PDB file of C-alpha atoms in Angstrom:
ATOM      1  CA  MET A   1      94.976 106.785  59.096  1.00  0.00           C
ATOM      2  CA  LYS A   2      95.736 103.900  61.379  1.00  0.00           C
ATOM      3  CA  THR A   3      93.399 101.097  62.270  1.00  0.00           C
ATOM      4  CA  ARG A   4      95.870  99.235  64.454  1.00  0.00           C
ATOM      5  CA  THR A   5      97.609 100.390  67.581  1.00  0.00           C
ATOM      6  CA  GLU A   6     101.269  99.651  67.054  1.00  0.00           C
ATOM      7  CA  GLY A   7     103.298 100.114  70.208  1.00  0.00           C
ATOM      8  CA  ALA A   8     100.345 101.035  72.425  1.00  0.00           C
ATOM      9  CA  PRO A   9      97.924  98.098  72.750  1.00  0.00           C
ATOM     10  CA  SER A  10      95.826  99.784  75.456  1.00  0.00           C
ATOM     11  CA  GLN A  11      95.057 102.892  73.352  1.00  0.00           C
ATOM     12  CA  LEU A  12      91.795 102.776  71.373  1.00  0.00           C
ATOM     13  CA  ILE A  13      91.867 104.629  68.048  1.00  0.00           C
ATOM     14  CA  ASN A  14      89.498 105.073  65.091  1.00  0.00           C
ATOM     15  CA  GLU A  15      87.192 102.063  64.476  1.00  0.00           C
ATOM     16  CA  LYS A  16      88.346 100.291  67.639  1.00  0.00           C
ATOM     17  CA  ILE A  17      86.386 102.820  69.708  1.00  0.00           C
ATOM     18  CA  ARG A  18      83.041 101.133  70.472  1.00  0.00           C
ATOM     19  CA  PHE A  19      81.115 103.986  72.117  1.00  0.00           C
ATOM     20  CA  ASP A  20      78.068 105.353  70.239  1.00  0.00           C
ATOM     21  CA  LYS A  21      78.368 108.931  71.500  1.00  0.00           C
ATOM     22  CA  MET A  22      81.390 110.751  72.822  1.00  0.00           C
ATOM     23  CA  GLN A  23      82.674 114.197  73.659  1.00  0.00           C
ATOM     24  CA  VAL A  24      85.132 115.185  70.929  1.00  0.00           C
ATOM     25  CA  ILE A  25      88.023 117.639  71.044  1.00  0.00           C
ATOM     26  CA  SER A  26      89.198 118.902  67.661  1.00  0.00           C
ATOM     27  CA  PHE A  27      92.788 118.911  66.399  1.00  0.00           C
ATOM     28  CA  ASP A  28      93.248 122.557  67.383  1.00  0.00           C
ATOM     29  CA  GLY A  29      91.915 121.956  70.927  1.00  0.00           C
ATOM     30  CA  LYS A  30      88.310 123.169  70.580  1.00  0.00           C
ATOM     31  CA  ASN A  31      85.581 121.244  72.379  1.00  0.00           C
ATOM     32  CA  LEU A  32      83.087 120.080  69.738  1.00  0.00           C
ATOM     33  CA  GLY A  33      80.629 118.711  72.302  1.00  0.00           C
ATOM     34  CA  VAL A  34      78.939 115.317  72.339  1.00  0.00           C
ATOM     35  CA  ILE A  35      78.631 113.812  68.850  1.00  0.00           C
ATOM     36  CA  THR A  36      78.176 110.321  67.419  1.00  0.00           C
ATOM     37  CA  ARG A  37      81.073 107.995  66.725  1.00  0.00           C
ATOM     38  CA  ASP A  38      80.465 108.042  62.970  1.00  0.00           C
ATOM     39  CA  ASP A  39      80.484 111.854  62.847  1.00  0.00           C
ATOM     40  CA  ALA A  40      83.683 111.957  64.894  1.00  0.00           C
ATOM     41  CA  LEU A  41      85.372 109.415  62.597  1.00  0.00           C
ATOM     42  CA  ARG A  42      84.242 111.377  59.534  1.00  0.00           C
ATOM     43  CA  LEU A  43      85.692 114.571  61.040  1.00  0.00           C
ATOM     44  CA  ALA A  44      89.003 112.807  61.760  1.00  0.00           C
ATOM     45  CA  ARG A  45      89.213 111.446  58.201  1.00  0.00           C
ATOM     46  CA  GLN A  46      88.446 114.864  56.697  1.00  0.00           C
ATOM     47  CA  THR A  47      91.376 116.415  58.557  1.00  0.00           C
ATOM     48  CA  ASP A  48      93.580 113.351  57.810  1.00  0.00           C
ATOM     49  CA  HIS A  49      94.066 112.542  61.491  1.00  0.00           C
ATOM     50  CA  ASP A  50      93.098 109.802  63.944  1.00  0.00           C
ATOM     51  CA  LEU A  51      90.328 109.696  66.534  1.00  0.00           C
ATOM     52  CA  VAL A  52      91.974 108.694  69.827  1.00  0.00           C
ATOM     53  CA  LEU A  53      90.076 107.795  73.005  1.00  0.00           C
ATOM     54  CA  ILE A  54      91.504 109.904  75.837  1.00  0.00           C
ATOM     55  CA  ALA A  55      89.211 108.904  78.730  1.00  0.00           C
ATOM     56  CA  GLU A  56      86.453 106.314  78.949  1.00  0.00           C
ATOM     57  CA  GLN A  57      84.345 108.595  81.123  1.00  0.00           C
ATOM     58  CA  GLY A  58      84.626 112.366  81.141  1.00  0.00           C
ATOM     59  CA  ALA A  59      82.953 115.007  83.299  1.00  0.00           C
ATOM     60  CA  ASP A  60      79.624 114.715  81.415  1.00  0.00           C
ATOM     61  CA  GLY A  61      79.544 110.927  81.739  1.00  0.00           C
ATOM     62  CA  PHE A  62      80.472 110.500  78.065  1.00  0.00           C
ATOM     63  CA  PRO A  63      83.820 109.143  76.847  1.00  0.00           C
ATOM     64  CA  VAL A  64      86.300 111.775  75.668  1.00  0.00           C
ATOM     65  CA  ALA A  65      88.070 111.422  72.312  1.00  0.00           C
ATOM     66  CA  LYS A  66      90.486 113.731  70.535  1.00  0.00           C
ATOM     67  CA  VAL A  67      91.278 114.211  66.867  1.00  0.00           C
ATOM     68  CA  MET A  68      95.080 114.042  66.569  1.00  0.00           C
ATOM     69  CA  ASP A  69      97.974 112.574  64.648  1.00  0.00           C
ATOM     70  CA  PHE A  70      98.437 109.402  66.680  1.00  0.00           C
ATOM     71  CA  GLY A  71     101.875 108.616  65.235  1.00  0.00           C
ATOM     72  CA  LYS A  72     103.246 112.019  66.232  1.00  0.00           C
ATOM     73  CA  ALA A  73     101.712 111.766  69.698  1.00  0.00           C
ATOM     74  CA  LEU A  74     103.210 108.302  70.216  1.00  0.00           C
ATOM     75  CA  TYR A  75     106.625 109.515  68.998  1.00  0.00           C
ATOM     76  CA  ALA A  76     106.510 112.549  71.321  1.00  0.00           C
ATOM     77  CA  LYS A  77     105.564 110.341  74.270  1.00  0.00           C
ATOM     78  CA  LYS A  78     108.446 107.928  73.601  1.00  0.00           C
ATOM     79  CA  LYS A  79     110.880 110.812  73.178  1.00  0.00           C
ATOM     80  CA  GLN A  80     109.721 112.314  76.478  1.00  0.00           C
ATOM     81  CA  GLN A  81     110.260 108.955  78.224  1.00  0.00           C
ATOM     82  CA  VAL A  82     113.801 108.716  76.807  1.00  0.00           C
ATOM     83  CA  GLU A  83     114.594 112.247  78.023  1.00  0.00           C
ATOM     84  CA  ALA A  84     113.207 111.439  81.471  1.00  0.00           C
ATOM     85  CA  LYS A  85     115.349 108.314  81.615  1.00  0.00           C
ATOM     86  CA  LYS A  86     118.472 110.295  80.646  1.00  0.00           C
ATOM     87  CA  SER A  87     117.915 112.814  83.410  1.00  0.00           C
ATOM     88  CA  GLN A  88     117.591 110.146  86.109  1.00  0.00           C
ATOM     89  CA  LYS A  89     120.570 109.896  88.398  1.00  0.00           C
ATOM     90  CA  ILE A  90     121.695 106.355  89.059  1.00  0.00           C
ATOM     91  CA  ILE A  91     123.180 105.853  92.503  1.00  0.00           C
ATOM     92  CA  GLN A  92     126.000 103.357  92.668  1.00  0.00           C
ATOM     93  CA  VAL A  93     126.711 101.713  96.005  1.00  0.00           C
ATOM     94  CA  LYS A  94     130.189 100.298  96.508  1.00  0.00           C
ATOM     95  CA  GLU A  95     130.643  97.812  99.333  1.00  0.00           C
ATOM     96  CA  VAL A  96     133.717  97.611 101.545  1.00  0.00           C
ATOM     97  CA  LYS A  97     133.895  94.518 103.754  1.00  0.00           C
ATOM     98  CA  LEU A  98     135.794  94.540 107.043  1.00  0.00           C
ATOM     99  CA  ARG A  99     136.445  92.135 109.886  1.00  0.00           C
ATOM    100  CA  PRO A 100     136.746  93.314 113.513  1.00  0.00           C
ATOM    101  CA  LYS A 101     140.387  92.156 113.685  1.00  0.00           C
ATOM    102  CA  ILE A 102     141.591  94.053 110.613  1.00  0.00           C
ATOM    103  CA  ALA A 103     145.241  95.134 110.452  1.00  0.00           C
ATOM    104  CA  GLU A 104     145.919  98.888 110.397  1.00  0.00           C
ATOM    105  CA  HIS A 105     147.423  98.909 106.885  1.00  0.00           C
ATOM    106  CA  ASP A 106     144.489  96.931 105.463  1.00  0.00           C
ATOM    107  CA  TYR A 107     142.080  99.269 107.234  1.00  0.00           C
ATOM    108  CA  MET A 108     143.771 102.370 105.787  1.00  0.00           C
ATOM    109  CA  THR A 109     143.748 100.841 102.289  1.00  0.00           C
ATOM    110  CA  LYS A 110     140.007 100.231 102.524  1.00  0.00           C
ATOM    111  CA  ILE A 111     139.361 103.718 103.936  1.00  0.00           C
ATOM    112  CA  ASN A 112     141.378 105.324 101.104  1.00  0.00           C
ATOM    113  CA  GLN A 113     139.426 103.244  98.608  1.00  0.00           C
ATOM    114  CA  ALA A 114     136.142 104.381 100.184  1.00  0.00           C
ATOM    115  CA  ILE A 115     137.237 108.034 100.126  1.00  0.00           C
ATOM    116  CA  GLU A 116     137.909 107.780  96.381  1.00  0.00           C
ATOM    117  CA  PHE A 117     134.466 106.234  95.834  1.00  0.00           C
ATOM    118  CA  LEU A 118     132.846 109.037  97.833  1.00  0.00           C
ATOM    119  CA  LYS A 119     134.714 111.716  95.882  1.00  0.00           C
ATOM    120  CA  ASP A 120     133.440 110.106  92.662  1.00  0.00           C
ATOM    121  CA  GLY A 121     129.874 110.615  93.929  1.00  0.00           C
ATOM    122  CA  LYS A 122     129.179 106.993  94.817  1.00  0.00           C
ATOM    123  CA  HIS A 123     127.656 105.718  98.032  1.00  0.00           C
ATOM    124  CA  VAL A 124     129.836 103.434 100.144  1.00  0.00           C
ATOM    125  CA  LYS A 125     128.476 100.601 102.251  1.00  0.00           C
ATOM    126  CA  PHE A 126     130.762  99.350 105.005  1.00  0.00           C
ATOM    127  CA  THR A 127     129.969  95.802 106.081  1.00  0.00           C
ATOM    128  CA  ILE A 128     131.535  94.402 109.233  1.00  0.00           C
ATOM    129  CA  MET A 129     131.489  90.607 109.252  1.00  0.00           C
ATOM    130  CA  PHE A 130     131.592  88.729 112.547  1.00  0.00           C
ATOM    131  CA  LYS A 131     132.565  85.049 112.491  1.00  0.00           C
ATOM    132  CA  GLY A 132     132.656  82.516 115.271  1.00  0.00           C
ATOM    133  CA  ARG A 133     133.765  83.965 118.604  1.00  0.00           C
ATOM    134  CA  GLU A 134     133.953  87.487 117.159  1.00  0.00           C
ATOM    135  CA  ALA A 135     130.156  87.581 117.341  1.00  0.00           C
ATOM    136  CA  VAL A 136     130.331  87.593 121.141  1.00  0.00           C
ATOM    137  CA  MET A 137     132.223  90.912 121.091  1.00  0.00           C
ATOM    138  CA  ARG A 138     130.224  92.471 118.248  1.00  0.00           C
ATOM    139  CA  GLU A 139     128.622  95.253 120.335  1.00  0.00           C
ATOM    140  CA  GLU A 140     131.970  96.480 121.601  1.00  0.00           C
ATOM    141  CA  ARG A 141     134.129  95.859 118.521  1.00  0.00           C
ATOM    142  CA  GLY A 142     131.470  96.780 115.953  1.00  0.00           C
ATOM    143  CA  THR A 143     130.645 100.108 117.584  1.00  0.00           C
ATOM    144  CA  GLU A 144     134.358 100.841 117.984  1.00  0.00           C
ATOM    145  CA  LEU A 145     135.054 100.101 114.307  1.00  0.00           C
ATOM    146  CA  LEU A 146     132.131 102.258 113.088  1.00  0.00           C
ATOM    147  CA  LYS A 147     133.377 105.149 115.251  1.00  0.00           C
ATOM    148  CA  LYS A 148     136.864 104.651 113.822  1.00  0.00           C
ATOM    149  CA  ILE A 149     135.447 104.813 110.272  1.00  0.00           C
ATOM    150  CA  ASP A 150     133.594 108.046 111.118  1.00  0.00           C
ATOM    151  CA  GLY A 151     136.800 109.498 112.584  1.00  0.00           C
ATOM    152  CA  SER A 152     138.816 108.515 109.511  1.00  0.00           C
ATOM    153  CA  PHE A 153     136.393 110.373 107.253  1.00  0.00           C
ATOM    154  CA  GLU A 154     136.623 113.482 109.447  1.00  0.00           C
ATOM    155  CA  GLN A 155     140.440 113.335 109.321  1.00  0.00           C
ATOM    156  CA  ALA A 156     140.277 113.056 105.524  1.00  0.00           C
ATOM    157  CA  GLY A 157     138.379 116.355 105.410  1.00  0.00           C
ATOM    158  CA  LEU A 158     135.026 114.949 104.323  1.00  0.00           C
ATOM    159  CA  SER A 159     132.859 117.276 106.393  1.00  0.00           C
ATOM    160  CA  LYS A 160     129.718 116.831 104.291  1.00  0.00           C
ATOM    161  CA  ILE A 161     129.529 113.076 104.803  1.00  0.00           C
ATOM    162  CA  VAL A 162     126.201 111.543 105.792  1.00  0.00           C
ATOM    163  CA  ALA A 163     125.799 108.142 107.440  1.00  0.00           C
ATOM    164  CA  GLU A 164     122.515 106.354 107.000  1.00  0.00           C
ATOM    165  CA  LYS A 165     120.894 102.936 106.999  1.00  0.00           C
ATOM    166  CA  ASP A 166     122.509 101.206 109.958  1.00  0.00           C
ATOM    167  CA  SER A 167     121.802  97.505 109.791  1.00  0.00           C
ATOM    168  CA  LYS A 168     122.744  95.228 112.656  1.00  0.00           C
ATOM    169  CA  ALA A 169     122.132  91.576 111.868  1.00  0.00           C
ATOM    170  CA  PRO A 170     123.747  88.972 114.160  1.00  0.00           C
ATOM    171  CA  GLN A 171     126.651  88.195 111.801  1.00  0.00           C
ATOM    172  CA  LEU A 172     126.809  91.401 109.720  1.00  0.00           C
ATOM    173  CA  TRP A 173     126.704  95.082 110.575  1.00  0.00           C
ATOM    174  CA  SER A 174     126.518  97.625 107.810  1.00  0.00           C
ATOM    175  CA  ARG A 175     126.283 101.372 107.344  1.00  0.00           C
ATOM    176  CA  VAL A 176     125.953 103.401 104.138  1.00  0.00           C
ATOM    177  CA  TYR A 177     127.867 106.672 103.704  1.00  0.00           C
ATOM    178  CA  TYR A 178     127.561 109.341 101.030  1.00  0.00           C
ATOM    179  CA  LEU A 179     128.648 112.920 100.456  1.00  0.00           C
ATOM    180  CA  LYS A 180     125.889 115.490 100.808  1.00  0.00           C
ATOM    181  CA  GLY A 181     125.527 117.696  97.759  1.00  0.00           C
ATOM    182  CA  LYS A 182     127.060 115.229  95.284  1.00  0.00           C
TER     183      LYS A 182
END
């Protein structure tokens, strides 16, 4: 029997429940109807379990409480949260920064790097940085460079590549690429 809620401060159990009457569900799932708090606590003690408030207002207008092993329920809930966290897929975004006047060898190095990231299942964000007078030619040079990047991926045999999230700020252009199905 617990009188404190360790690990779940919002959950009301046993004597902390302040309602006079409540709808009670037994340990095996049977609806016992609306009974007094003292009777519900007595029933929970007899079965060596806890009385846990499930909902402050049920369908009948009375609070709903259940007789259960609160420690086991809390453990199962935490375990379920850990399993859910394990199954989440974390997307990593790698950024590759370019300038409009990039040399061909440097460009190919960055493209090869991006292809490896994509094959590893990561997303790749290409950022084109315009400085000074380059900003005047950004429409022409930026569009040309993005088309060149798209063409390089096609030449590399990445047919399932998806481009998304174009961002065109005055000094920075960016586009995120990822492989579909990875």
